[in-house]
Short mmCIF file of N, CA and C in Angstrom, two decimals:
data_model
loop_
_atom_site.label_atom_id
_atom_site.label_comp_id
_atom_site.label_asym_id
_atom_site.label_seq_id
_atom_site.Cartn_x
_atom_site.Cartn_y
_atom_site.Cartn_z
N VAL A 1 0.77 -1.38 0.15
CA VAL A 1 0.04 -0.03 0.08
C VAL A 1 0.97 1.17 -0.08
N ARG A 2 2.17 1.54 0.66
CA ARG A 2 2.85 2.39 1.13
C ARG A 2 3.55 2.54 -0.68
N LEU A 3 3.75 1.47 -1.03
CA LEU A 3 4.92 1.69 -2.33
C LEU A 3 3.75 2.47 -3.28
N ASP A 4 2.48 1.99 -3.12
CA ASP A 4 1.43 2.62 -4.18
C ASP A 4 1.27 3.89 -3.81
N GLU A 5 1.24 4.61 -2.59
CA GLU A 5 1.20 5.75 -2.52
C GLU A 5 2.05 6.87 -2.80
N LEU A 6 3.41 5.91 -2.88
CA LEU A 6 4.76 6.68 -3.30
C LEU A 6 4.53 6.89 -4.59
N ALA A 7 3.99 6.05 -5.07
CA ALA A 7 4.62 6.12 -6.79
C ALA A 7 3.09 7.16 -7.09
N VAL A 8 1.98 7.18 -6.68
CA VAL A 8 0.94 8.18 -6.91
C VAL A 8 1.55 9.44 -6.55
N ALA A 9 2.36 9.60 -5.25
CA ALA A 9 2.61 11.05 -5.15
C ALA A 9 3.89 11.65 -5.89
N SER A 10 4.51 10.69 -6.27
CA SER A 10 5.80 10.89 -7.46
C SER A 10 5.37 11.29 -8.84
N ALA A 11 4.04 10.65 -8.87
CA ALA A 11 3.76 10.73 -10.26
C ALA A 11 2.84 12.34 -10.32
N ASN A 12 2.84 13.03 -9.42
CA ASN A 12 2.30 14.22 -9.24
C ASN A 12 3.09 15.49 -9.72
N GLY A 13 2.73 15.89 -10.94
CA GLY A 13 3.23 16.99 -11.67
C GLY A 13 4.09 18.37 -11.02
N THR A 14 3.31 18.59 -9.71
CA THR A 14 3.92 19.47 -8.91
C THR A 14 4.96 19.31 -8.07
N LEU A 15 5.49 18.21 -8.17
CA LEU A 15 6.74 17.91 -7.25
C LEU A 15 8.15 18.25 -7.76
N SER A 16 8.93 18.67 -7.04
CA SER A 16 10.21 19.01 -7.53
C SER A 16 11.12 17.79 -7.84
N ASP A 17 12.36 17.77 -8.34
CA ASP A 17 12.90 16.76 -8.25
C ASP A 17 13.47 16.16 -7.02
N GLY A 18 13.98 17.12 -6.09
CA GLY A 18 14.21 16.78 -4.71
C GLY A 18 13.16 16.24 -3.80
N ASP A 19 12.13 16.66 -4.16
CA ASP A 19 10.71 15.86 -3.58
C ASP A 19 10.50 14.09 -3.97
N ARG A 20 10.83 14.14 -5.28
CA ARG A 20 10.86 12.92 -6.01
C ARG A 20 12.12 11.96 -5.66
N ALA A 21 13.08 12.60 -5.24
CA ALA A 21 14.47 11.56 -4.85
C ALA A 21 14.05 11.29 -3.52
N ALA A 22 13.28 12.13 -2.66
CA ALA A 22 13.07 11.67 -1.28
C ALA A 22 12.10 10.40 -1.27
N LEU A 23 10.83 10.88 -2.01
CA LEU A 23 9.98 9.35 -2.31
C LEU A 23 10.71 8.39 -2.84
N LYS A 24 11.51 8.50 -3.80
CA LYS A 24 12.09 7.21 -4.58
C LYS A 24 13.30 6.45 -3.54
N ALA A 25 13.81 7.38 -2.64
CA ALA A 25 14.63 6.54 -1.65
C ALA A 25 13.81 5.70 -0.64
N GLU A 26 12.75 6.41 -0.23
CA GLU A 26 11.85 5.52 0.54
C GLU A 26 11.10 4.36 -0.24
N PHE A 27 10.82 4.48 -1.49
CA PHE A 27 10.39 3.46 -2.10
C PHE A 27 11.16 2.42 -2.30
N ASP A 28 12.83 2.81 -2.79
CA ASP A 28 13.62 1.83 -2.83
C ASP A 28 13.97 1.18 -1.78
N SER A 29 13.75 1.55 -0.53
CA SER A 29 13.76 1.10 1.07
C SER A 29 12.95 0.02 1.44
N LEU A 30 11.85 0.33 0.75
CA LEU A 30 10.68 -0.62 1.18
C LEU A 30 10.93 -1.66 0.10
N VAL A 31 11.24 -1.80 -1.00
CA VAL A 31 11.25 -2.75 -2.05
C VAL A 31 12.67 -3.57 -1.43
N ALA A 32 13.91 -2.95 -1.13
CA ALA A 32 14.64 -3.65 -0.65
C ALA A 32 14.54 -4.72 0.72
N GLU A 33 13.66 -3.99 1.55
CA GLU A 33 13.32 -4.54 2.67
C GLU A 33 12.26 -5.69 2.52
N ALA A 34 11.23 -5.48 1.67
CA ALA A 34 10.22 -6.84 1.19
C ALA A 34 11.04 -7.81 0.70
N ASP A 35 12.09 -7.35 -0.12
CA ASP A 35 13.12 -8.39 -0.85
C ASP A 35 13.69 -9.05 0.19
N ARG A 36 14.39 -8.46 1.20
CA ARG A 36 15.16 -8.96 2.50
C ARG A 36 14.35 -10.56 3.10
N ILE A 37 13.01 -9.70 3.41
CA ILE A 37 12.31 -10.70 3.90
C ILE A 37 12.12 -11.89 3.29
N ALA A 38 11.77 -11.74 1.84
CA ALA A 38 11.48 -12.79 0.99
C ALA A 38 12.74 -13.70 0.90
N GLN A 39 13.95 -13.25 1.00
CA GLN A 39 14.87 -13.70 0.76
C GLN A 39 15.49 -14.41 1.92
N THR A 40 15.14 -14.13 2.90
CA THR A 40 15.74 -14.80 4.30
C THR A 40 14.47 -15.88 5.13
N THR A 41 13.17 -15.78 4.55
CA THR A 41 12.02 -16.26 5.32
C THR A 41 12.08 -17.73 5.00
N GLU A 42 12.46 -18.56 6.13
CA GLU A 42 12.23 -20.20 5.95
C GLU A 42 11.99 -20.44 7.14
N PHE A 43 11.57 -21.99 6.94
CA PHE A 43 11.12 -22.80 7.97
C PHE A 43 11.68 -23.97 7.99
N ASN A 44 12.68 -24.62 8.76
CA ASN A 44 13.07 -25.77 9.17
C ASN A 44 14.40 -25.85 7.75
N GLY A 45 14.91 -24.54 7.77
CA GLY A 45 15.70 -24.63 6.88
C GLY A 45 15.46 -24.43 5.35
N GLN A 46 14.23 -24.66 4.83
CA GLN A 46 13.68 -24.24 3.52
C GLN A 46 13.47 -22.79 3.58
N GLN A 47 13.90 -22.17 2.41
CA GLN A 47 13.37 -20.83 2.02
C GLN A 47 12.22 -21.11 1.42
N LEU A 48 11.13 -20.18 1.65
CA LEU A 48 9.73 -20.22 1.82
C LEU A 48 9.21 -19.43 0.66
N LEU A 49 10.02 -18.06 0.44
CA LEU A 49 9.43 -17.05 -0.54
C LEU A 49 10.36 -16.54 -1.43
N ALA A 50 11.74 -17.01 -1.52
CA ALA A 50 12.73 -16.60 -2.24
C ALA A 50 12.34 -17.03 -3.80
N SER A 51 11.58 -18.23 -4.23
CA SER A 51 11.29 -18.73 -5.37
C SER A 51 10.10 -19.52 -5.36
N ASP A 52 9.67 -19.79 -6.36
CA ASP A 52 8.48 -20.90 -6.42
C ASP A 52 8.99 -22.08 -5.68
N ASN A 53 8.10 -22.54 -4.68
CA ASN A 53 8.60 -23.73 -4.09
C ASN A 53 7.25 -24.31 -3.39
N THR A 54 7.23 -25.80 -3.81
CA THR A 54 6.25 -26.77 -3.12
C THR A 54 6.45 -27.82 -1.84
N ILE A 55 5.77 -27.35 -0.78
CA ILE A 55 6.00 -28.21 0.33
C ILE A 55 4.89 -28.97 0.60
N SER A 56 5.52 -30.59 0.83
CA SER A 56 4.50 -31.80 1.12
C SER A 56 4.51 -32.08 2.30
N GLY A 57 3.09 -32.12 2.95
CA GLY A 57 3.12 -32.48 4.26
C GLY A 57 2.31 -33.73 4.47
N GLN A 58 2.78 -34.69 5.35
CA GLN A 58 2.15 -35.74 5.60
C GLN A 58 1.02 -35.54 6.22
N VAL A 59 -0.14 -36.15 6.16
CA VAL A 59 -1.29 -36.03 6.58
C VAL A 59 -2.21 -37.31 7.15
N GLY A 60 -1.42 -38.40 7.14
CA GLY A 60 -2.04 -39.84 7.21
C GLY A 60 -0.96 -40.75 7.33
N VAL A 61 -1.51 -42.05 7.40
CA VAL A 61 -0.75 -43.14 7.48
C VAL A 61 -0.08 -43.65 6.21
N SER A 62 -0.93 -43.37 5.10
CA SER A 62 -0.35 -44.03 3.92
C SER A 62 0.21 -43.07 3.45
N GLY A 63 1.26 -43.59 2.35
CA GLY A 63 2.30 -42.75 1.73
C GLY A 63 1.80 -41.56 0.88
N ASP A 64 0.57 -42.03 0.44
CA ASP A 64 -0.15 -41.08 -0.48
C ASP A 64 -0.81 -39.91 0.21
N ASP A 65 -1.19 -39.94 1.44
CA ASP A 65 -1.74 -38.76 2.17
C ASP A 65 -0.95 -37.62 2.59
N THR A 66 -0.87 -36.95 1.23
CA THR A 66 -0.11 -35.76 1.67
C THR A 66 -0.93 -34.85 1.06
N ILE A 67 -0.47 -33.67 1.65
CA ILE A 67 -1.29 -32.41 0.96
C ILE A 67 0.25 -31.43 0.52
N ASP A 68 0.11 -30.97 -0.78
CA ASP A 68 1.09 -30.21 -1.25
C ASP A 68 0.70 -28.69 -1.11
N VAL A 69 1.60 -28.00 -0.64
CA VAL A 69 1.54 -26.48 -0.37
C VAL A 69 2.47 -25.74 -1.29
N SER A 70 1.76 -24.81 -2.43
CA SER A 70 2.63 -24.59 -3.31
C SER A 70 2.74 -22.90 -3.04
N LEU A 71 3.86 -22.47 -3.13
CA LEU A 71 4.15 -21.01 -2.59
C LEU A 71 4.94 -20.43 -3.71
N LYS A 72 4.33 -19.28 -4.14
CA LYS A 72 4.95 -18.51 -5.30
C LYS A 72 6.16 -17.85 -4.69
N GLY A 73 7.16 -17.29 -5.74
CA GLY A 73 8.05 -16.58 -5.23
C GLY A 73 7.54 -15.17 -4.68
N SER A 74 8.17 -14.79 -3.74
CA SER A 74 7.49 -13.35 -3.57
C SER A 74 8.91 -12.36 -3.41
N SER A 75 10.00 -12.56 -4.09
CA SER A 75 11.04 -11.44 -4.05
C SER A 75 10.79 -10.32 -4.99
N ALA A 76 11.53 -9.05 -4.66
CA ALA A 76 11.38 -8.08 -5.67
C ALA A 76 11.03 -8.39 -7.23
N SER A 77 12.16 -9.29 -7.55
CA SER A 77 12.02 -9.41 -8.98
C SER A 77 10.79 -10.64 -9.52
N ALA A 78 10.58 -11.54 -8.66
CA ALA A 78 9.46 -12.14 -8.84
C ALA A 78 8.14 -11.43 -8.84
N LEU A 79 8.17 -10.25 -8.16
CA LEU A 79 6.80 -9.56 -8.06
C LEU A 79 6.77 -8.33 -9.08
N GLY A 80 8.02 -8.26 -9.92
CA GLY A 80 8.37 -7.17 -10.70
C GLY A 80 8.53 -6.04 -10.44
N LEU A 81 8.88 -5.84 -8.91
CA LEU A 81 9.33 -4.44 -8.33
C LEU A 81 10.85 -4.28 -8.46
N SER A 82 11.69 -4.94 -8.83
CA SER A 82 12.86 -4.69 -8.97
C SER A 82 12.94 -3.65 -9.95
N GLY A 83 14.03 -2.83 -10.26
CA GLY A 83 13.99 -1.99 -11.50
C GLY A 83 13.12 -0.77 -11.39
N ILE A 84 11.98 -0.45 -10.63
CA ILE A 84 11.25 0.45 -10.60
C ILE A 84 11.95 1.56 -10.32
N ASP A 85 11.75 2.59 -11.01
CA ASP A 85 12.04 4.01 -10.91
C ASP A 85 10.96 4.97 -10.56
N ILE A 86 10.64 5.31 -9.44
CA ILE A 86 9.83 6.62 -9.46
C ILE A 86 10.36 8.21 -9.25
N GLY A 87 11.51 8.10 -9.75
CA GLY A 87 12.46 9.39 -9.48
C GLY A 87 11.85 10.27 -10.64
N SER A 88 11.06 9.94 -11.38
CA SER A 88 10.62 10.53 -12.74
C SER A 88 9.02 10.83 -12.63
N GLN A 89 8.50 11.57 -13.37
CA GLN A 89 6.84 11.58 -13.33
C GLN A 89 6.72 10.14 -13.98
N ALA A 90 6.97 10.40 -15.36
CA ALA A 90 6.69 9.03 -16.07
C ALA A 90 6.93 7.64 -15.73
N GLY A 91 7.92 7.62 -14.82
CA GLY A 91 8.63 6.30 -14.03
C GLY A 91 7.57 5.98 -13.20
N ALA A 92 7.20 6.97 -12.23
CA ALA A 92 6.20 6.81 -10.96
C ALA A 92 4.75 6.50 -11.96
N GLN A 93 4.31 6.82 -12.98
CA GLN A 93 2.94 6.70 -13.53
C GLN A 93 3.53 5.23 -14.26
N ALA A 94 4.19 4.87 -14.74
CA ALA A 94 4.37 3.35 -15.12
C ALA A 94 4.41 2.42 -13.78
N ALA A 95 5.16 2.96 -12.84
CA ALA A 95 5.25 2.03 -11.51
C ALA A 95 3.63 1.88 -10.97
N ILE A 96 2.72 2.38 -11.23
CA ILE A 96 1.51 2.24 -10.45
C ILE A 96 1.00 0.99 -11.15
N ASP A 97 1.08 0.92 -12.56
CA ASP A 97 0.45 -0.34 -12.97
C ASP A 97 1.09 -1.54 -12.53
N GLN A 98 2.99 -1.43 -12.38
CA GLN A 98 3.55 -2.75 -12.06
C GLN A 98 3.38 -3.14 -10.38
N ILE A 99 2.98 -2.10 -9.72
CA ILE A 99 2.87 -2.28 -8.19
C ILE A 99 1.24 -2.86 -8.21
N ALA A 100 0.38 -2.51 -8.84
CA ALA A 100 -0.74 -2.95 -8.97
C ALA A 100 -0.60 -4.59 -9.28
N SER A 101 0.15 -4.84 -10.23
CA SER A 101 0.29 -6.36 -10.48
C SER A 101 0.84 -7.15 -9.60
N ALA A 102 2.06 -6.48 -8.96
CA ALA A 102 2.52 -7.06 -7.86
C ALA A 102 1.41 -7.33 -6.73
N ARG A 103 0.58 -6.37 -6.35
CA ARG A 103 -0.40 -6.66 -5.47
C ARG A 103 -1.29 -7.70 -5.85
N ASP A 104 -1.80 -7.76 -6.91
CA ASP A 104 -2.63 -8.81 -7.49
C ASP A 104 -1.89 -10.26 -7.08
N THR A 105 -0.61 -10.30 -7.40
CA THR A 105 0.20 -11.43 -7.49
C THR A 105 0.28 -12.05 -5.94
N ILE A 106 0.63 -11.06 -5.05
CA ILE A 106 0.54 -11.11 -3.78
C ILE A 106 -1.11 -11.72 -3.24
N ASN A 107 -1.92 -11.03 -3.51
CA ASN A 107 -3.32 -11.35 -3.24
C ASN A 107 -3.52 -12.86 -3.50
N GLU A 108 -3.29 -13.34 -4.91
CA GLU A 108 -3.18 -14.59 -5.44
C GLU A 108 -2.57 -15.64 -4.55
N ASN A 109 -1.49 -15.21 -4.13
CA ASN A 109 -0.61 -16.07 -3.17
C ASN A 109 -1.12 -16.51 -1.92
N ARG A 110 -1.71 -15.35 -1.44
CA ARG A 110 -2.50 -15.23 0.13
C ARG A 110 -3.51 -16.01 -0.23
N GLY A 111 -4.53 -16.03 -1.28
CA GLY A 111 -5.38 -17.14 -1.29
C GLY A 111 -5.20 -18.28 -1.46
N ALA A 112 -3.99 -18.79 -2.02
CA ALA A 112 -3.49 -20.05 -2.19
C ALA A 112 -3.05 -20.65 -0.84
N ILE A 113 -2.39 -20.06 -0.23
CA ILE A 113 -1.84 -20.37 1.18
C ILE A 113 -3.05 -20.21 2.17
N GLY A 114 -3.77 -19.41 2.31
CA GLY A 114 -5.16 -19.45 2.58
C GLY A 114 -5.87 -21.18 2.56
N SER A 115 -6.11 -21.26 1.44
CA SER A 115 -6.54 -22.62 0.89
C SER A 115 -6.14 -23.51 1.34
N SER A 116 -4.67 -23.46 1.05
CA SER A 116 -4.05 -24.82 1.82
C SER A 116 -3.91 -24.76 3.32
N GLN A 117 -3.79 -24.10 3.91
CA GLN A 117 -4.35 -23.61 5.54
C GLN A 117 -5.81 -24.29 5.70
N SER A 118 -6.85 -23.99 5.14
CA SER A 118 -7.85 -24.65 5.38
C SER A 118 -8.15 -26.05 5.11
N ARG A 119 -7.41 -26.80 3.96
CA ARG A 119 -6.97 -28.05 3.70
C ARG A 119 -6.35 -28.81 4.91
N LEU A 120 -5.34 -28.15 5.43
CA LEU A 120 -4.45 -28.72 6.63
C LEU A 120 -5.24 -28.72 7.52
N GLY A 121 -6.16 -27.73 7.75
CA GLY A 121 -7.04 -27.90 8.95
C GLY A 121 -7.97 -28.96 8.94
N VAL A 122 -8.52 -29.19 7.86
CA VAL A 122 -9.69 -30.33 7.74
C VAL A 122 -8.54 -31.65 8.25
N ALA A 123 -7.39 -31.58 7.46
CA ALA A 123 -6.87 -32.78 7.45
C ALA A 123 -6.32 -33.19 8.90
N PHE A 124 -6.19 -32.21 9.79
CA PHE A 124 -5.67 -32.24 11.25
C PHE A 124 -6.93 -32.59 11.90
N SER A 125 -7.98 -32.03 11.92
CA SER A 125 -9.43 -32.64 12.27
C SER A 125 -9.51 -34.16 12.09
N ASN A 126 -9.28 -34.75 10.99
CA ASN A 126 -9.37 -35.69 10.35
C ASN A 126 -8.35 -36.84 11.40
N LEU A 127 -7.24 -36.09 11.18
CA LEU A 127 -6.23 -37.08 12.17
C LEU A 127 -6.68 -36.90 13.80
N GLN A 128 -7.03 -35.79 13.98
CA GLN A 128 -7.60 -35.94 15.40
C GLN A 128 -8.47 -37.17 15.95
N GLU A 129 -9.41 -37.30 14.88
CA GLU A 129 -10.68 -38.00 15.06
C GLU A 129 -10.23 -39.29 14.94
N GLN A 130 -9.18 -39.64 14.12
CA GLN A 130 -8.67 -40.96 13.85
C GLN A 130 -8.05 -41.33 14.93
N ARG A 131 -7.32 -40.44 15.88
CA ARG A 131 -6.48 -40.67 16.84
C ARG A 131 -7.71 -41.26 17.92
N VAL A 132 -8.83 -40.39 18.25
CA VAL A 132 -9.97 -40.75 19.27
C VAL A 132 -10.22 -42.07 18.78
N GLN A 133 -10.41 -42.43 17.70
CA GLN A 133 -11.26 -43.48 17.31
C GLN A 133 -10.26 -44.68 17.52
N SER A 134 -9.28 -44.42 17.36
CA SER A 134 -8.21 -45.71 17.51
C SER A 134 -7.77 -45.77 18.90
N ALA A 135 -7.64 -44.78 19.74
CA ALA A 135 -7.67 -45.06 21.10
C ALA A 135 -8.68 -45.64 21.71
N ALA A 136 -10.27 -45.33 21.18
CA ALA A 136 -11.73 -46.10 21.46
C ALA A 136 -11.41 -47.67 21.06
N ALA A 137 -10.89 -47.74 20.00
CA ALA A 137 -10.90 -49.40 19.68
C ALA A 137 -9.99 -50.02 20.65
N LYS A 138 -8.71 -49.48 20.89
CA LYS A 138 -7.76 -49.97 21.69
C LYS A 138 -8.29 -50.08 23.19
N SER A 139 -9.05 -49.26 23.52
CA SER A 139 -9.71 -49.17 24.90
C SER A 139 -10.69 -50.52 24.92
N ARG A 140 -11.43 -50.64 23.90
CA ARG A 140 -12.86 -51.77 23.68
C ARG A 140 -11.49 -53.35 23.63
N ILE A 141 -10.73 -53.33 22.85
CA ILE A 141 -9.73 -54.53 22.78
C ILE A 141 -9.22 -54.90 24.07
N VAL A 142 -8.71 -53.92 24.85
CA VAL A 142 -7.96 -53.94 25.96
C VAL A 142 -9.34 -54.74 27.21
N ASP A 143 -10.36 -53.78 27.25
CA ASP A 143 -11.46 -54.39 28.28
C ASP A 143 -12.00 -55.68 27.61
N ALA A 144 -11.91 -55.78 26.38
CA ALA A 144 -12.59 -57.24 26.14
C ALA A 144 -11.85 -58.26 26.64
N ASP A 145 -10.20 -57.91 26.50
CA ASP A 145 -9.46 -59.25 26.83
C ASP A 145 -9.45 -59.08 28.80
N ILE A 146 -9.80 -58.34 29.53
CA ILE A 146 -9.35 -58.46 30.74
C ILE A 146 -11.05 -58.91 31.23
N ALA A 147 -12.10 -58.50 30.56
CA ALA A 147 -13.56 -59.47 30.77
C ALA A 147 -13.28 -60.71 30.52
N GLU A 148 -12.85 -61.08 29.44
CA GLU A 148 -12.51 -62.62 28.77
C GLU A 148 -11.76 -63.28 29.91
N GLU A 149 -10.71 -62.49 30.62
CA GLU A 149 -9.69 -63.31 31.47
C GLU A 149 -10.37 -63.53 32.68
N THR A 150 -11.22 -62.57 33.03
CA THR A 150 -12.00 -62.61 34.40
C THR A 150 -13.20 -63.85 34.31
N ALA A 151 -13.67 -63.99 33.17
CA ALA A 151 -14.79 -65.00 33.00
C ALA A 151 -13.91 -66.28 33.06
N ASN A 152 -12.71 -66.58 32.38
CA ASN A 152 -11.97 -67.69 32.34
C ASN A 152 -11.31 -68.07 33.99
N ARG A 153 -11.07 -67.21 34.38
CA ARG A 153 -10.55 -67.55 36.07
C ARG A 153 -11.88 -67.89 37.03
N THR A 154 -12.88 -67.39 36.47
CA THR A 154 -14.32 -67.62 37.23
C THR A 154 -14.38 -69.06 37.08
N ARG A 155 -14.54 -69.42 35.86
CA ARG A 155 -14.96 -70.84 35.45
C ARG A 155 -13.81 -71.82 35.74
N ALA A 156 -12.76 -71.29 35.93
CA ALA A 156 -11.60 -72.27 36.53
C ALA A 156 -12.01 -72.44 38.03
N SER A 157 -12.25 -71.29 38.70
CA SER A 157 -12.43 -71.55 40.23
C SER A 157 -13.74 -72.21 40.44
N ILE A 158 -14.92 -72.06 39.49
CA ILE A 158 -16.10 -73.22 39.79
C ILE A 158 -15.73 -74.32 39.65
N LEU A 159 -15.04 -74.67 38.52
CA LEU A 159 -14.82 -76.24 38.19
C LEU A 159 -13.87 -76.84 39.06
N THR A 160 -13.14 -76.25 40.00
CA THR A 160 -11.88 -76.49 40.74
C THR A 160 -13.03 -76.56 42.02
N GLN A 161 -13.79 -75.75 42.53
CA GLN A 161 -14.58 -75.93 43.81
C GLN A 161 -15.57 -77.40 43.32
N ALA A 162 -16.15 -77.56 42.04
CA ALA A 162 -17.01 -78.85 41.74
C ALA A 162 -16.38 -80.15 42.13
N GLY A 163 -14.92 -79.76 41.48
CA GLY A 163 -14.03 -81.12 41.94
C GLY A 163 -13.70 -81.27 43.03
N THR A 164 -13.63 -80.47 43.72
CA THR A 164 -13.24 -80.58 45.31
C THR A 164 -14.77 -81.26 45.86
N SER A 165 -15.77 -80.82 45.56
CA SER A 165 -17.24 -81.20 45.99
C SER A 165 -17.35 -82.60 45.61
N VAL A 166 -17.04 -82.87 44.55
CA VAL A 166 -17.37 -84.16 44.09
C VAL A 166 -16.41 -85.08 44.72
N LEU A 167 -15.07 -85.03 45.09
CA LEU A 167 -14.00 -85.82 45.37
C LEU A 167 -14.45 -85.99 47.15
N GLY A 168 -15.19 -84.92 47.58
CA GLY A 168 -15.65 -85.17 49.14
C GLY A 168 -16.70 -85.96 49.20
N GLN A 169 -17.67 -86.05 48.15
CA GLN A 169 -18.85 -86.81 48.16
C GLN A 169 -18.44 -88.37 48.09
N ALA A 170 -17.47 -88.35 47.01
CA ALA A 170 -16.77 -89.69 46.53
C ALA A 170 -16.06 -90.51 48.04
N ASN A 171 -15.35 -89.50 48.80
CA ASN A 171 -14.99 -90.24 50.06
C ASN A 171 -16.03 -90.41 51.22
N GLN A 172 -17.09 -89.97 51.15
CA GLN A 172 -18.08 -90.01 52.15
C GLN A 172 -18.72 -90.96 51.75
N SER A 173 -19.04 -91.59 50.30
CA SER A 173 -19.92 -92.88 49.64
C SER A 173 -19.74 -94.12 50.36
N PRO A 174 -17.92 -94.44 50.64
CA PRO A 174 -17.81 -95.85 51.25
C PRO A 174 -17.96 -95.91 52.85
N ALA A 175 -17.69 -94.62 53.15
CA ALA A 175 -17.99 -94.53 54.82
C ALA A 175 -19.29 -94.88 55.03
N LEU A 176 -20.19 -94.25 54.44
CA LEU A 176 -21.46 -94.22 54.64
C LEU A 176 -22.00 -95.74 54.26
N ALA A 177 -21.78 -96.26 53.17
CA ALA A 177 -22.01 -97.55 53.05
C ALA A 177 -21.68 -98.72 54.13
N LEU A 178 -20.20 -98.43 54.72
CA LEU A 178 -19.57 -99.20 55.71
C LEU A 178 -20.77 -98.90 56.96
N SER A 179 -21.27 -97.85 57.41
CA SER A 179 -21.86 -97.51 58.45
C SER A 179 -23.26 -98.32 58.44
N LEU A 180 -23.67 -98.46 57.31
CA LEU A 180 -25.30 -98.58 57.19
C LEU A 180 -25.09 -100.21 57.22
N LEU A 181 -24.04 -100.65 56.58
CA LEU A 181 -23.75 -102.35 56.96
C LEU A 181 -23.75 -102.73 58.32
N GLY A 182 -22.57 -101.89 58.97
CA GLY A 182 -22.17 -102.23 60.14
C GLY A 182 -23.06 -101.60 61.39
N GLY A 183 -24.16 -100.82 60.68
CA GLY A 183 -24.57 -99.97 61.95
C GLY A 183 -25.95 -100.55 62.35
N GLY A 184 -26.49 -101.48 61.25
CA GLY A 184 -27.64 -101.92 61.51
C GLY A 184 -27.93 -103.17 62.40
N GLY A 185 -26.75 -103.71 62.95
CA GLY A 185 -26.98 -104.95 63.70
C GLY A 185 -26.46 -104.80 65.00
#
């Protein structure tokens, strides 16, 4: 926005050469700073804005589950801002169109980045849901194993008690028979 303001001000026919020189100095400084930012902006060692770039992000368990984020170069030369000279009225008038074109490119880049950000947000939400569902499934599996082992232990305990009871009754049967035979007389 400030570049546009400076170009429009410099295109004014009532300015002196000194006024235009001051506007040009500020303009050139802003373009240089924007270019420096584009050249030095990086993430994880990868330059993001110096030139056209595509970054792939893994968003699922499959190798095909990726989202590509395309970043357009935003350096002064990529935006058509290098070499603009608003030191003259004619140069300033030509710069207005070049700045408008650069602004359009930046807006397109921002739209593409916003779209990619939305896609990544949806992918993140899906991954969160998958994580919750996996944890629930794991819990059901673990809970099912505990229940099964508890049932197996109870069954074994009942069988042991029944076996002990049958053995006790079997030991009493001969003694009962002898007492019946011997006790009647």
